CSV table of N, CA, C and O in Angstrom, one decimal:
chain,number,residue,atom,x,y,z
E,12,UNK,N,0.8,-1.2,0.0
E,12,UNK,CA,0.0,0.0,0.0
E,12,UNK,C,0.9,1.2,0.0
E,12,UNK,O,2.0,1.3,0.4
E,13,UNK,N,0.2,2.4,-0.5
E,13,UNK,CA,0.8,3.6,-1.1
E,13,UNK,C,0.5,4.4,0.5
E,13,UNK,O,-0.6,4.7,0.9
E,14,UNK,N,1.7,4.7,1.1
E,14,UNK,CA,1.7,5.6,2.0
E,14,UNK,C,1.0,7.1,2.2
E,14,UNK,O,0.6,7.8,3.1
E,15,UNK,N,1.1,7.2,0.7
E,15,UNK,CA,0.3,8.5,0.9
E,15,UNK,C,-1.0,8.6,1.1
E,15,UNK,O,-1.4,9.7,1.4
E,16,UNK,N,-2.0,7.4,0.8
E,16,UNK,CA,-3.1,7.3,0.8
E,16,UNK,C,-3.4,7.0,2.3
E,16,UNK,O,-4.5,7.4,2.7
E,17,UNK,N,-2.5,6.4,3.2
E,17,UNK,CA,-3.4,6.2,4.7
E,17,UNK,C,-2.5,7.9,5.2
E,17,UNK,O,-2.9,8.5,6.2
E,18,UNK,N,-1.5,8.4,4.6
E,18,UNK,CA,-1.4,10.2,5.0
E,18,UNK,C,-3.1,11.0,4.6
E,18,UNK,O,-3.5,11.9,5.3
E,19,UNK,N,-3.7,10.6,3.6
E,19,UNK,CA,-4.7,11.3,2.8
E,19,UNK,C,-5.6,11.0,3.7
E,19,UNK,O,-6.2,12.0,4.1
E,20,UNK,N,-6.0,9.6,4.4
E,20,UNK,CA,-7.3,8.9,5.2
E,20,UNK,C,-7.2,9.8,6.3
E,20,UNK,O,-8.2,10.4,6.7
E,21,UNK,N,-6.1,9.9,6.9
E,21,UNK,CA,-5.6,10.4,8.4
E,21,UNK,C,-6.4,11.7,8.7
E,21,UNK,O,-6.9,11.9,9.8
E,22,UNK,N,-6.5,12.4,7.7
E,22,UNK,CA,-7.0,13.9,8.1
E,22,UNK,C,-8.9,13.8,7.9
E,22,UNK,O,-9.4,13.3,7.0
E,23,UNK,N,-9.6,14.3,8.7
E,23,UNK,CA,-11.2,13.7,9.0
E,23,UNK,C,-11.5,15.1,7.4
E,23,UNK,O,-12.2,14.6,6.5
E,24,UNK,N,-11.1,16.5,7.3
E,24,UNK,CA,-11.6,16.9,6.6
E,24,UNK,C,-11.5,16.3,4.8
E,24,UNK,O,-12.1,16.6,3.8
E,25,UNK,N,-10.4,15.3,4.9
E,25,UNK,CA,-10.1,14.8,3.3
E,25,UNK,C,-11.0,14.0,3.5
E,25,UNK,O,-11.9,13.8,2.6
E,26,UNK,N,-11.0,13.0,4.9
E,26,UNK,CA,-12.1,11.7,4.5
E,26,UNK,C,-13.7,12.2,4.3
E,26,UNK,O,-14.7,11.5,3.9
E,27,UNK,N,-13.7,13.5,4.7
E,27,UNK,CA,-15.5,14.2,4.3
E,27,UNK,C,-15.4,14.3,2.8
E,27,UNK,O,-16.3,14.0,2.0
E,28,UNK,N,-14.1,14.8,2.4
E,28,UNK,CA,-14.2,15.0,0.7
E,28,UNK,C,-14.5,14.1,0.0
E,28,UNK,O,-15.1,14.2,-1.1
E,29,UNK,N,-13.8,12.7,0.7
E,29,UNK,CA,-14.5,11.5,-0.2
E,29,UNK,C,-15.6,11.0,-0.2
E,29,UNK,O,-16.2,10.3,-1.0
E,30,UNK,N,-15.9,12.0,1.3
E,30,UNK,CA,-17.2,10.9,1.7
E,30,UNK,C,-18.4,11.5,0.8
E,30,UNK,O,-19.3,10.7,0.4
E,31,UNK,N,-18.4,12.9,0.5
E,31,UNK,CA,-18.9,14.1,-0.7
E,31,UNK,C,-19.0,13.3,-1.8
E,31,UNK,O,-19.9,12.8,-2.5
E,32,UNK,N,-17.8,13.3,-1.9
E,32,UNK,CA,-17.5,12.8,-3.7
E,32,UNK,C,-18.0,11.4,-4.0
E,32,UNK,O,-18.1,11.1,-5.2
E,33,UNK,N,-18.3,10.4,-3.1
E,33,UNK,CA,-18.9,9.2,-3.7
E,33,UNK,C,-20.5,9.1,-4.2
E,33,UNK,O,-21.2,8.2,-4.7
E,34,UNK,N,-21.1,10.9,-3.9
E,34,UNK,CA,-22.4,10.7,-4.7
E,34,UNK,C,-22.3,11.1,-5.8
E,34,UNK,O,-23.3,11.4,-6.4
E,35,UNK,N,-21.1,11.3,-6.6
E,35,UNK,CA,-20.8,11.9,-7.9
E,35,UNK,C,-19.7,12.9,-7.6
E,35,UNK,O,-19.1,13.4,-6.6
E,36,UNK,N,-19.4,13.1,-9.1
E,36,UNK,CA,-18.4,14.3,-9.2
E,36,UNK,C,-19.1,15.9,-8.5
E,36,UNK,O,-20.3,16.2,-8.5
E,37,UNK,N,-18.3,16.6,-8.2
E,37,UNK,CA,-18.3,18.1,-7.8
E,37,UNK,C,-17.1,18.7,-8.4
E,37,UNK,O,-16.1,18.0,-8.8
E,38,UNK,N,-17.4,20.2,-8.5
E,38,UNK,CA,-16.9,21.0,-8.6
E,38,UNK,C,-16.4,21.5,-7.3
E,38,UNK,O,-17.1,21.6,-6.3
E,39,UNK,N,-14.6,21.9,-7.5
E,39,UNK,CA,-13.8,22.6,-6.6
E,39,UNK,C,-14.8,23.2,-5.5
E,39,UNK,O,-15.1,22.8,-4.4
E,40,UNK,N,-15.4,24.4,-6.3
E,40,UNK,CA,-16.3,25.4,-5.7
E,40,UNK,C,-17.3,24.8,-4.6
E,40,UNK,O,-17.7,25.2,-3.5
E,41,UNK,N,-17.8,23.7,-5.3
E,41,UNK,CA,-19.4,23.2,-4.8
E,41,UNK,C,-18.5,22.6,-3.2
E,41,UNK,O,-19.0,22.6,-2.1
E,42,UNK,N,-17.5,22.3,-3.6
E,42,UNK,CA,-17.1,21.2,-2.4
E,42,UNK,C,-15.9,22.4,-1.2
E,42,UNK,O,-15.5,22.0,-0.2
E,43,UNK,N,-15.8,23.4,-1.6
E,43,UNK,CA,-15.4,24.5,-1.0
E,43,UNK,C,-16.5,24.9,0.2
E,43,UNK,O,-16.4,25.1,1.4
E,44,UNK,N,-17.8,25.0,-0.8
E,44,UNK,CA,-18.6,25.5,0.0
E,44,UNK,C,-18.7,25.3,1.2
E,44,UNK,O,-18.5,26.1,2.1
E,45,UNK,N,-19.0,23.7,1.2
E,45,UNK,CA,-19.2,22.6,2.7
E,45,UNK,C,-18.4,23.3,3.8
E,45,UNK,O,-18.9,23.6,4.9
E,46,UNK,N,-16.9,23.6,3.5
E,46,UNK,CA,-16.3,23.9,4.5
E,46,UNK,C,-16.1,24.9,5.0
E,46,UNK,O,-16.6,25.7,4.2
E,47,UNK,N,-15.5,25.4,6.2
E,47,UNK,CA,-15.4,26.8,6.5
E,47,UNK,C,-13.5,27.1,6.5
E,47,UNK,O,-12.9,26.9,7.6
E,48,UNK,N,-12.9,27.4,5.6
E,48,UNK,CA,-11.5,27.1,5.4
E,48,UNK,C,-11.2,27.9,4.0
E,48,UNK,O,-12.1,28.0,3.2
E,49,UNK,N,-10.5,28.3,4.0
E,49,UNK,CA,-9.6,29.2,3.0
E,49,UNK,C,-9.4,27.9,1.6
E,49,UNK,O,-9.4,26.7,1.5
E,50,UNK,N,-9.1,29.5,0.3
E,50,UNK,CA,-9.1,28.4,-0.3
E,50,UNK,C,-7.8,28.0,-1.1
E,50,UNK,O,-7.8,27.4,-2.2
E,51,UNK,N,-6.3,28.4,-0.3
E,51,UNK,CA,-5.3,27.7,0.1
E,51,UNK,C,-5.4,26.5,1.2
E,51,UNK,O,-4.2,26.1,1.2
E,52,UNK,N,-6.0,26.1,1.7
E,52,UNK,CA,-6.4,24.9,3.1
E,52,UNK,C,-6.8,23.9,1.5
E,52,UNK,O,-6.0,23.2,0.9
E,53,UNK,N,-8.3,24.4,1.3
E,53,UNK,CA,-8.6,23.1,0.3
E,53,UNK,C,-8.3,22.8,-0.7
E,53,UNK,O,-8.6,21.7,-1.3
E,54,UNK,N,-7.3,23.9,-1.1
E,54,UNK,CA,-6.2,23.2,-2.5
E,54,UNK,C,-4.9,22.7,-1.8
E,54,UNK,O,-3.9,22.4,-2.5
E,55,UNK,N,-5.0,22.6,-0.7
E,55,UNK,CA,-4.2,21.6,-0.1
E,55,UNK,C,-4.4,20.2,-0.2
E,55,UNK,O,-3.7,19.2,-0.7
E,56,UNK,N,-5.9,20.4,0.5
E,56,UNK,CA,-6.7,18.9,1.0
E,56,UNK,C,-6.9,18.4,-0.5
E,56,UNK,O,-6.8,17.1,-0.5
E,57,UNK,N,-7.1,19.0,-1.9
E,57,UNK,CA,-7.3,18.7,-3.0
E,57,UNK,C,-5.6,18.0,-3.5
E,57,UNK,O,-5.6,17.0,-4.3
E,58,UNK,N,-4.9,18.2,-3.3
E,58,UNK,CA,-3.2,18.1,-3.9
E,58,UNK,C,-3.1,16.4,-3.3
E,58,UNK,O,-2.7,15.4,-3.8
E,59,UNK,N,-3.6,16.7,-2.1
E,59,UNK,CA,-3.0,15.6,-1.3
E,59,UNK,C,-3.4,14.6,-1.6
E,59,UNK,O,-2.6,13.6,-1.8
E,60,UNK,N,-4.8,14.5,-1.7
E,60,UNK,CA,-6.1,13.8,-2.2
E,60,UNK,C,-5.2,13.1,-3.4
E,60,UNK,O,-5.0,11.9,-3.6
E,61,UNK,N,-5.0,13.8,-4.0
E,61,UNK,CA,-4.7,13.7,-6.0
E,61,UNK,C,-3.6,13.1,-6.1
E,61,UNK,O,-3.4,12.2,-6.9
E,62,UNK,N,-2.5,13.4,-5.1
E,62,UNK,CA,-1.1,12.8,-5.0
E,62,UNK,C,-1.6,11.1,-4.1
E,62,UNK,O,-0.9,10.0,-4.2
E,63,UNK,N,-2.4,11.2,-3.5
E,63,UNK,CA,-2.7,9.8,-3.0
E,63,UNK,C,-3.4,8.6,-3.8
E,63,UNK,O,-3.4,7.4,-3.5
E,64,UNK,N,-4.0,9.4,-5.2
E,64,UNK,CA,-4.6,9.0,-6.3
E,64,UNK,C,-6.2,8.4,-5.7
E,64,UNK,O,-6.7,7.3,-6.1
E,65,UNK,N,-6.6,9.2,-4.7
E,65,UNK,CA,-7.9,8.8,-4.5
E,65,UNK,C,-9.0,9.9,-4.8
E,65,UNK,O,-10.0,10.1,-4.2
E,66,UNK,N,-8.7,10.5,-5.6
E,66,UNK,CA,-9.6,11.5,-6.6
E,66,UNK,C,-9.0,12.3,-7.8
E,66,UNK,O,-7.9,12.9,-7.9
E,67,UNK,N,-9.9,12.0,-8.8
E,67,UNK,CA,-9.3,12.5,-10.0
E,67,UNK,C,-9.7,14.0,-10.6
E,67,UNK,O,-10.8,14.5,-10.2
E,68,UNK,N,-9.2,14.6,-11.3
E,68,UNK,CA,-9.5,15.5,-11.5
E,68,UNK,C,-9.7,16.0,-12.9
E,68,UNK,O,-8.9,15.4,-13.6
E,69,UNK,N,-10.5,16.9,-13.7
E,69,UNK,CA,-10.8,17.3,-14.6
E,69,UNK,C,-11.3,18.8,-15.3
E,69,UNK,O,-12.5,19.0,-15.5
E,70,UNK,N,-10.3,20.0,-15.5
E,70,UNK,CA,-10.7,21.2,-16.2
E,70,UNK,C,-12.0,21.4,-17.2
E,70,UNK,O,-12.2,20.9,-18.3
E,71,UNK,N,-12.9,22.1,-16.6
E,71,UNK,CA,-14.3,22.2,-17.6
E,71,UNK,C,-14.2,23.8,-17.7
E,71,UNK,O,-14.6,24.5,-16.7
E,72,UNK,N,-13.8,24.2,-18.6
E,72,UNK,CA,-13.2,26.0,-18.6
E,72,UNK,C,-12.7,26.2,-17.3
E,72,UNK,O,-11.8,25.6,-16.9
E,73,UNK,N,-13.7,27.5,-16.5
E,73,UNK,CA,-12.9,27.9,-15.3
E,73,UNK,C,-13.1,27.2,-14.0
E,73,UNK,O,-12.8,27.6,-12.9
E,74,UNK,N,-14.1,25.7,-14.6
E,74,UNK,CA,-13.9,25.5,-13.2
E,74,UNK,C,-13.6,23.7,-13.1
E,74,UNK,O,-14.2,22.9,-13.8
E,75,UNK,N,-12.5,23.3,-12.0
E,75,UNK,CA,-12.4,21.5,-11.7
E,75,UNK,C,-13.3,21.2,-10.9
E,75,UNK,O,-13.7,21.7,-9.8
E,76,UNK,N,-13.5,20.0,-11.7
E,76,UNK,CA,-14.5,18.8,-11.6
E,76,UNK,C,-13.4,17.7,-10.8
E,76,UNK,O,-12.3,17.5,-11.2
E,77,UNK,N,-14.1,17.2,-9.4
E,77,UNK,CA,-13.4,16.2,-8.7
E,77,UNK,C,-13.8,15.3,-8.5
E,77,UNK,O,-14.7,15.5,-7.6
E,78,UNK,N,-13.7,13.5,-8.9
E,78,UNK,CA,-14.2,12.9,-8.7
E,78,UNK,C,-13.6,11.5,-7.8
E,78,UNK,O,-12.4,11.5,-7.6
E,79,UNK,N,-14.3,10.5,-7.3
E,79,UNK,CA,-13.7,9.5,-6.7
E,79,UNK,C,-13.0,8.5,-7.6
E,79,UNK,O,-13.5,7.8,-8.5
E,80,UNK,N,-11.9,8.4,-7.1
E,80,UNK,CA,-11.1,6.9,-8.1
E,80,UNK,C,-11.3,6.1,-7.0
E,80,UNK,O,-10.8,6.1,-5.9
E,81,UNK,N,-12.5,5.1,-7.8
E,81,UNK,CA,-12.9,4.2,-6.8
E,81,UNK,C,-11.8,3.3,-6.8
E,81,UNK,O,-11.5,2.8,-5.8
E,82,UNK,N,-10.9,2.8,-8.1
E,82,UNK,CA,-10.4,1.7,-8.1
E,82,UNK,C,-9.3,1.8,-6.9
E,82,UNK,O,-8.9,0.7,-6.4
E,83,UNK,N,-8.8,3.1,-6.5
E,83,UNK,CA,-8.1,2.7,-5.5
E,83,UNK,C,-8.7,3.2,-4.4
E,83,UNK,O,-7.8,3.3,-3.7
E,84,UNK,N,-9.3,3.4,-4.1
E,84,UNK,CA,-10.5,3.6,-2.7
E,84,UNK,C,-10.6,1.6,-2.8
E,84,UNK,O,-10.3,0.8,-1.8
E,85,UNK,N,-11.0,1.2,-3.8
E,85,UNK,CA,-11.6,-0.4,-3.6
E,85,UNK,C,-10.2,-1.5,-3.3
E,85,UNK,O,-10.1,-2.7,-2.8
E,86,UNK,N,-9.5,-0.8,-3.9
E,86,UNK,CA,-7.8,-1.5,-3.4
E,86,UNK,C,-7.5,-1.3,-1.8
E,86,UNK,O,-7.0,-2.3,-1.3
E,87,UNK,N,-7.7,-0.6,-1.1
E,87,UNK,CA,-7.5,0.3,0.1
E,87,UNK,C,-8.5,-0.6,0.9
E,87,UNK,O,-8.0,-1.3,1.8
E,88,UNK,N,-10.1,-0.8,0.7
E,88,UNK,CA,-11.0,-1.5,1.0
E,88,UNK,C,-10.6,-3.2,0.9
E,88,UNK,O,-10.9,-3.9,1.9
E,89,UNK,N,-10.0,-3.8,-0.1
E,89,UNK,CA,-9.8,-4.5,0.0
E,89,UNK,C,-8.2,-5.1,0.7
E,89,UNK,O,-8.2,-6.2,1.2
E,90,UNK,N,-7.2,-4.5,0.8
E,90,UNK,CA,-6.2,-4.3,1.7
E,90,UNK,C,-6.6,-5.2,3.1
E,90,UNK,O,-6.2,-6.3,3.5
E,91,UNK,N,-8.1,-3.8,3.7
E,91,UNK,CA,-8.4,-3.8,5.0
E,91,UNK,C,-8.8,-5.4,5.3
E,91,UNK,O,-8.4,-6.3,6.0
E,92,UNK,N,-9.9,-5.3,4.5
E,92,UNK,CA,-10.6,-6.6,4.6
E,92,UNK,C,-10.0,-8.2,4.7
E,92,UNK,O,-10.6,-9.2,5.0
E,93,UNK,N,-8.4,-7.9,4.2
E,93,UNK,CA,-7.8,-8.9,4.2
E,93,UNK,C,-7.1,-9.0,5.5
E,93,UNK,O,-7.3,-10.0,6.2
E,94,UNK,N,-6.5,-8.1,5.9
E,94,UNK,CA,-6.3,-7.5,7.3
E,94,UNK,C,-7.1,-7.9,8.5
E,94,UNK,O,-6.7,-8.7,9.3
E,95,UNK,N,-8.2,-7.4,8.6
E,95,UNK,CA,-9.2,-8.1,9.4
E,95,UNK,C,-10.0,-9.6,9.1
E,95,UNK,O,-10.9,-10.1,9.7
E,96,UNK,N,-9.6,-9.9,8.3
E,96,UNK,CA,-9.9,-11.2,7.9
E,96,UNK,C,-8.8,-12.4,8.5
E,96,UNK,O,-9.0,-13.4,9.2
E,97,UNK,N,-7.9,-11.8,8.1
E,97,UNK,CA,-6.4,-12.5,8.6
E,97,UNK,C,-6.6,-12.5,10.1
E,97,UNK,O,-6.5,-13.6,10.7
E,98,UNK,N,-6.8,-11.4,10.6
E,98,UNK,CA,-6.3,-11.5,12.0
E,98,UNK,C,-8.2,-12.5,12.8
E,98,UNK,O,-8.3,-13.2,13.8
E,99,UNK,N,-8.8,-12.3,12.2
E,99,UNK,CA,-9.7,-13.5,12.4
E,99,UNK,C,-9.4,-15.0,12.8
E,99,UNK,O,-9.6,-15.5,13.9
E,100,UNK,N,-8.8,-15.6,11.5
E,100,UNK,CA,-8.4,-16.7,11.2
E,100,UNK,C,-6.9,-16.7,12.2
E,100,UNK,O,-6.6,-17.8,12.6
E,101,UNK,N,-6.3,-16.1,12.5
E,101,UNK,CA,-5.4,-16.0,13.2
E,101,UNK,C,-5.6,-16.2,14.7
E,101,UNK,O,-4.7,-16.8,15.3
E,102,UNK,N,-6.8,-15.7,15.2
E,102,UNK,CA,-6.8,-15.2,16.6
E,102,UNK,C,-7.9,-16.5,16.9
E,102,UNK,O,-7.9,-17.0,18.1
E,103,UNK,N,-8.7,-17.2,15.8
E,103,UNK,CA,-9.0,-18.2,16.1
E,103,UNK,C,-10.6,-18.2,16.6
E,103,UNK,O,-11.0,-19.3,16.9
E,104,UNK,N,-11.4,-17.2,16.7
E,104,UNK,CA,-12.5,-16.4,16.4
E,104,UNK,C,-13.6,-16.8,15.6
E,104,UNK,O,-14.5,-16.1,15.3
């Protein structure tokens, strides 16, 4: 697993962005709104997100469209699940 993606999980305001973005794509702006934060803060929380490759992004004139890369959100999910699965079978449960 990509380190940067459990850095990306770690912060509660990125995991709201995902939690946003799995009912569809938004816009920068739309998803600005939600919070109360500068908008140097959420082109942070946006960078980090993108460098973790758990949201993709897309130019529509002046404004980005952000959406969920489920494939690795479902890589991440599936990780866990083997994790707690293992320690099941392990602990004898």
């Amino acid at each position: 697993m990509d380190n940067a993606a459990f850095k990306a999980l770690a912060d509660p305001t990125r995991r709201e962005i995902l939690d946003l973005l799995r009912r569809g794509e938004m816009t920068a702006g739309a998803l600005s709104e939600r919070f109360d934060m500068t908008k140097p803060s959420m082109s942070h929380h946006f960078a980090v997100l993108k460098d973790a490759d758990l949201i993709t992004s897309r130019r529509e004139g002046q404004q980005i469209w952000y959406g969920l890369n489920t494939t690795v959100v479902q890589d991440l999910m599936a990780w866990a699940m083997k994790l707690v699965g293992d320690g099941k079978r392990k602990g004898g449960k």
